[in-house]
Amino acid sequence: MSDYSTPIDFSKFFTERTKRRQVSPLKGLLKYMQADPSLISLGAGLPHPDLFPFIDVSATVVQPGNNAINIAEGEEKGLNITLTRTSQHGSKVEPLKSLLQYGGGIGAKSLVDFFKEHMLSTHNPKYKDWSVVASVGSTDSLSKVIDLFLDDGDSILVCEWTYPTAIETFHSSGIHRVPVKIDGEGMIPSALDEVCSNWSGEKPLRMVYLIPTGQNPSGATMSLQRRK
């Protein structure tokens, strides 16, 4: 049985482009700026929170377990929430003065924490040192993964029928698609093994792109056994 207790080091799979990246000069200075609370820095161009035009933001959302359609038709009431400029007692969400400010690339802390709680309760990752990164959509996420792990001219294994936007993203990134046959559960393991065993490309296969649940466009969902 695999041992997942030791964090996996993926750095050996990084592209040369990724390996050349260095810490942002401005962000590298933050530790010095934060050490002196009396220091007012204009380096990052952070606007003063008092200049933000929003006093508060309110919304009505669907409560867990309720039906969004019933709320739209007036049969159920939603939950009213309000965010203000300052922290609210007991709230896990940052105040507006933080949410409207420049933030880190992984997303707002409260949002990332929520994703982590969801991942832990729903999927319970079997390895340590995992985290999540918020993105603006699947194409944005895929582009980031390509940038990390695939160089121009690399090849990626995909289902013979796969997400059209992913196809375009691979094409524009100079990535070659290697199709693998699918059935009612998605990619067929024996077909994947056959393609890998007989691969004769100039560069080794780098990655497999899968949609295990609700495969696009076939709608196939992998069984638990196949996922294992």
Short mmCIF file of C-alpha atoms in Angstrom, two decimals:
data_model
loop_
_atom_site.label_atom_id
_atom_site.label_comp_id
_atom_site.label_asym_id
_atom_site.label_seq_id
_atom_site.Cartn_x
_atom_site.Cartn_y
_atom_site.Cartn_z
CA MET A 1 0.00 0.00 0.00
CA SER A 2 1.29 3.45 -0.88
CA ASP A 3 2.66 5.66 1.89
CA TYR A 4 1.13 9.12 1.64
CA SER A 5 2.56 10.43 4.90
CA THR A 6 5.53 12.09 3.19
CA PRO A 7 4.79 15.21 1.12
CA ILE A 8 5.38 14.74 -2.60
CA ASP A 9 7.99 16.97 -4.22
CA PHE A 10 6.74 17.97 -7.67
CA SER A 11 9.57 20.42 -8.36
CA LYS A 12 11.40 17.89 -10.54
CA PHE A 13 8.48 18.09 -12.96
CA PHE A 14 8.57 21.89 -13.25
CA THR A 15 9.20 23.44 -16.63
CA GLU A 16 12.37 25.43 -17.20
CA ARG A 17 10.19 28.53 -17.38
CA THR A 18 8.81 27.81 -13.92
CA LYS A 19 12.26 27.11 -12.47
CA ARG A 20 13.45 30.54 -13.61
CA ARG A 21 10.78 32.32 -11.59
CA GLN A 22 11.93 34.31 -8.58
CA VAL A 23 10.14 36.02 -5.72
CA SER A 24 8.56 39.29 -6.76
CA PRO A 25 10.93 42.10 -5.68
CA LEU A 26 8.07 44.08 -4.13
CA LYS A 27 6.63 41.08 -2.28
CA GLY A 28 10.09 40.16 -1.09
CA LEU A 29 10.28 43.53 0.67
CA LEU A 30 7.02 43.02 2.56
CA LYS A 31 8.69 41.27 5.48
CA TYR A 32 10.78 44.37 6.10
CA MET A 33 7.81 46.71 5.75
CA GLN A 34 5.69 44.67 8.15
CA ALA A 35 8.46 44.66 10.74
CA ASP A 36 7.98 48.39 11.31
CA PRO A 37 4.29 49.31 11.80
CA SER A 38 5.12 53.01 11.60
CA LEU A 39 6.38 52.59 8.03
CA ILE A 40 3.93 53.71 5.34
CA SER A 41 4.88 52.14 2.04
CA LEU A 42 3.71 53.33 -1.36
CA GLY A 43 5.69 50.61 -3.13
CA ALA A 44 2.82 48.29 -4.00
CA GLY A 45 0.36 51.06 -4.78
CA LEU A 46 -2.10 49.89 -2.11
CA PRO A 47 -4.94 52.41 -1.80
CA HIS A 48 -5.98 53.47 1.68
CA PRO A 49 -9.11 51.48 2.66
CA ASP A 50 -10.93 54.68 3.61
CA LEU A 51 -10.90 55.56 -0.09
CA PHE A 52 -12.90 52.48 -1.13
CA PRO A 53 -16.36 53.61 -2.33
CA PHE A 54 -18.24 50.73 -0.67
CA ILE A 55 -19.57 51.15 2.87
CA ASP A 56 -21.17 47.72 2.98
CA VAL A 57 -22.28 44.97 0.58
CA SER A 58 -25.45 42.94 1.15
CA ALA A 59 -26.80 39.83 -0.54
CA THR A 60 -29.51 37.23 -0.09
CA VAL A 61 -28.25 33.68 -0.52
CA VAL A 62 -29.75 30.20 -0.49
CA GLN A 63 -29.45 28.54 2.89
CA PRO A 64 -27.87 25.06 2.93
CA GLY A 65 -30.49 22.44 2.16
CA ASN A 66 -32.95 24.86 0.59
CA ASN A 67 -34.10 24.97 -3.02
CA ALA A 68 -32.88 27.94 -5.06
CA ILE A 69 -35.85 27.63 -7.43
CA ASN A 70 -38.33 27.91 -4.56
CA ILE A 71 -36.59 31.06 -3.34
CA ALA A 72 -36.70 32.58 -6.82
CA GLU A 73 -40.45 31.90 -6.92
CA GLY A 74 -40.98 33.38 -3.47
CA GLU A 75 -41.84 30.11 -1.73
CA GLU A 76 -38.83 30.19 0.58
CA LYS A 77 -36.79 32.95 2.15
CA GLY A 78 -33.08 33.27 1.65
CA LEU A 79 -30.39 34.18 4.15
CA ASN A 80 -29.41 37.84 4.28
CA ILE A 81 -25.72 38.56 4.74
CA THR A 82 -23.89 41.87 4.94
CA LEU A 83 -20.20 42.65 4.71
CA THR A 84 -18.92 45.86 6.23
CA ARG A 85 -15.63 47.68 6.17
CA THR A 86 -14.66 46.39 9.59
CA SER A 87 -14.53 42.90 11.05
CA GLN A 88 -17.78 41.51 12.41
CA HIS A 89 -17.77 39.53 15.64
CA GLY A 90 -17.73 35.81 14.98
CA SER A 91 -17.43 36.13 11.20
CA LYS A 92 -14.84 34.09 9.33
CA VAL A 93 -15.02 36.44 6.35
CA GLU A 94 -12.57 39.30 6.03
CA PRO A 95 -13.94 42.86 6.19
CA LEU A 96 -14.41 44.83 2.99
CA LYS A 97 -11.26 46.84 3.66
CA SER A 98 -9.33 43.58 3.16
CA LEU A 99 -11.45 41.97 0.43
CA LEU A 100 -11.30 45.07 -1.77
CA GLN A 101 -7.55 45.41 -1.33
CA TYR A 102 -4.86 43.75 -3.43
CA GLY A 103 -4.47 40.17 -2.25
CA GLY A 104 -2.45 37.02 -2.76
CA GLY A 105 -2.66 34.88 -5.85
CA ILE A 106 -4.23 31.90 -4.06
CA GLY A 107 -7.42 33.82 -3.20
CA ALA A 108 -9.00 35.39 -0.12
CA LYS A 109 -8.10 33.51 3.06
CA SER A 110 -11.71 32.91 4.12
CA LEU A 111 -12.55 31.48 0.68
CA VAL A 112 -9.48 29.24 0.64
CA ASP A 113 -10.24 28.06 4.18
CA PHE A 114 -13.79 27.17 3.10
CA PHE A 115 -12.45 25.19 0.13
CA LYS A 116 -10.06 23.34 2.45
CA GLU A 117 -12.86 22.43 4.85
CA HIS A 118 -14.95 21.19 1.94
CA MET A 119 -12.09 19.12 0.51
CA LEU A 120 -11.35 17.61 3.90
CA SER A 121 -14.95 16.68 4.70
CA THR A 122 -15.90 15.53 1.20
CA HIS A 123 -12.74 14.02 -0.28
CA ASN A 124 -10.44 13.56 2.73
CA PRO A 125 -7.08 13.67 0.85
CA LYS A 126 -4.88 10.70 1.72
CA TYR A 127 -1.65 12.67 1.79
CA LYS A 128 -0.24 15.51 3.84
CA ASP A 129 0.84 19.03 2.99
CA TRP A 130 -1.99 19.63 0.51
CA SER A 131 -3.66 22.94 -0.19
CA VAL A 132 -6.00 24.63 -2.65
CA VAL A 133 -5.78 27.62 -4.97
CA ALA A 134 -8.81 29.64 -6.00
CA SER A 135 -9.13 30.40 -9.71
CA VAL A 136 -11.60 32.19 -11.97
CA GLY A 137 -12.54 28.98 -13.80
CA SER A 138 -11.37 25.67 -15.24
CA THR A 139 -9.54 27.25 -18.18
CA ASP A 140 -7.63 29.54 -15.84
CA SER A 141 -6.68 26.55 -13.67
CA LEU A 142 -5.64 24.48 -16.68
CA SER A 143 -3.51 27.32 -18.04
CA LYS A 144 -1.69 27.58 -14.71
CA VAL A 145 -1.02 23.83 -14.61
CA ILE A 146 0.29 23.90 -18.19
CA ASP A 147 2.57 26.79 -17.29
CA LEU A 148 3.94 24.82 -14.34
CA PHE A 149 4.49 21.42 -15.91
CA LEU A 150 4.40 21.53 -19.72
CA ASP A 151 6.85 23.08 -22.15
CA ASP A 152 6.13 23.89 -25.77
CA GLY A 153 6.23 20.63 -27.73
CA ASP A 154 5.38 18.36 -24.77
CA SER A 155 2.63 15.75 -25.08
CA ILE A 156 -0.38 15.14 -22.85
CA LEU A 157 -2.67 12.11 -22.69
CA VAL A 158 -6.35 12.97 -23.14
CA CYS A 159 -9.62 11.12 -23.70
CA GLU A 160 -10.34 10.64 -27.40
CA TRP A 161 -13.33 12.93 -26.83
CA THR A 162 -12.59 15.72 -24.39
CA TYR A 163 -13.46 19.25 -23.30
CA PRO A 164 -13.29 21.56 -26.37
CA THR A 165 -11.87 24.50 -24.43
CA ALA A 166 -9.09 22.27 -23.10
CA ILE A 167 -8.26 21.28 -26.68
CA GLU A 168 -7.91 24.93 -27.66
CA THR A 169 -5.84 25.67 -24.55
CA PHE A 170 -3.43 22.83 -25.31
CA HIS A 171 -3.17 23.91 -28.94
CA SER A 172 -2.39 27.55 -28.16
CA SER A 173 0.22 26.42 -25.62
CA GLY A 174 2.01 24.23 -28.16
CA ILE A 175 1.04 21.01 -26.36
CA HIS A 176 0.43 17.85 -28.40
CA ARG A 177 -2.64 15.78 -27.50
CA VAL A 178 -2.38 11.99 -27.41
CA PRO A 179 -5.89 10.45 -27.52
CA VAL A 180 -6.86 7.43 -25.41
CA LYS A 181 -10.03 5.40 -25.97
CA ILE A 182 -12.96 5.81 -23.57
CA ASP A 183 -16.07 3.86 -22.62
CA GLY A 184 -19.06 4.50 -20.37
CA GLU A 185 -16.74 5.22 -17.43
CA GLY A 186 -14.29 7.47 -19.23
CA MET A 187 -10.67 6.68 -20.07
CA ILE A 188 -10.01 2.93 -20.34
CA PRO A 189 -7.02 1.86 -18.17
CA SER A 190 -5.90 -0.87 -20.59
CA ALA A 191 -5.99 1.61 -23.48
CA LEU A 192 -3.94 4.08 -21.43
CA ASP A 193 -1.41 1.35 -20.65
CA GLU A 194 -1.19 0.42 -24.33
CA VAL A 195 -0.53 3.99 -25.44
CA CYS A 196 2.13 4.50 -22.76
CA SER A 197 3.82 1.15 -23.42
CA ASN A 198 4.08 1.82 -27.15
CA TRP A 199 4.98 5.50 -26.95
CA SER A 200 7.79 6.42 -29.34
CA GLY A 201 7.69 10.20 -29.29
CA GLU A 202 10.81 12.33 -29.10
CA LYS A 203 9.87 13.55 -25.62
CA PRO A 204 8.33 11.47 -22.80
CA LEU A 205 4.65 11.75 -22.00
CA ARG A 206 4.27 14.36 -19.29
CA MET A 207 0.71 14.34 -18.03
CA VAL A 208 -2.80 12.86 -18.20
CA TYR A 209 -5.83 15.14 -18.48
CA LEU A 210 -8.97 13.56 -17.00
CA ILE A 211 -12.50 14.60 -16.08
CA PRO A 212 -13.49 11.71 -13.78
CA THR A 213 -16.95 13.05 -12.91
CA GLY A 214 -19.30 14.11 -15.70
CA GLN A 215 -16.72 13.80 -18.47
CA ASN A 216 -17.15 16.45 -21.14
CA PRO A 217 -18.64 15.82 -23.70
CA SER A 218 -19.61 12.17 -23.02
CA GLY A 219 -21.02 12.70 -19.52
CA ALA A 220 -19.24 9.53 -18.31
CA THR A 221 -18.38 9.16 -14.62
CA MET A 222 -15.61 6.85 -13.44
CA SER A 223 -16.48 4.13 -10.95
CA LEU A 224 -14.64 4.03 -7.63
CA GLN A 225 -12.76 0.94 -8.75
CA ARG A 226 -11.47 2.60 -11.91
CA ARG A 227 -10.44 5.70 -10.02
CA LYS A 228 -8.31 3.54 -7.74
#
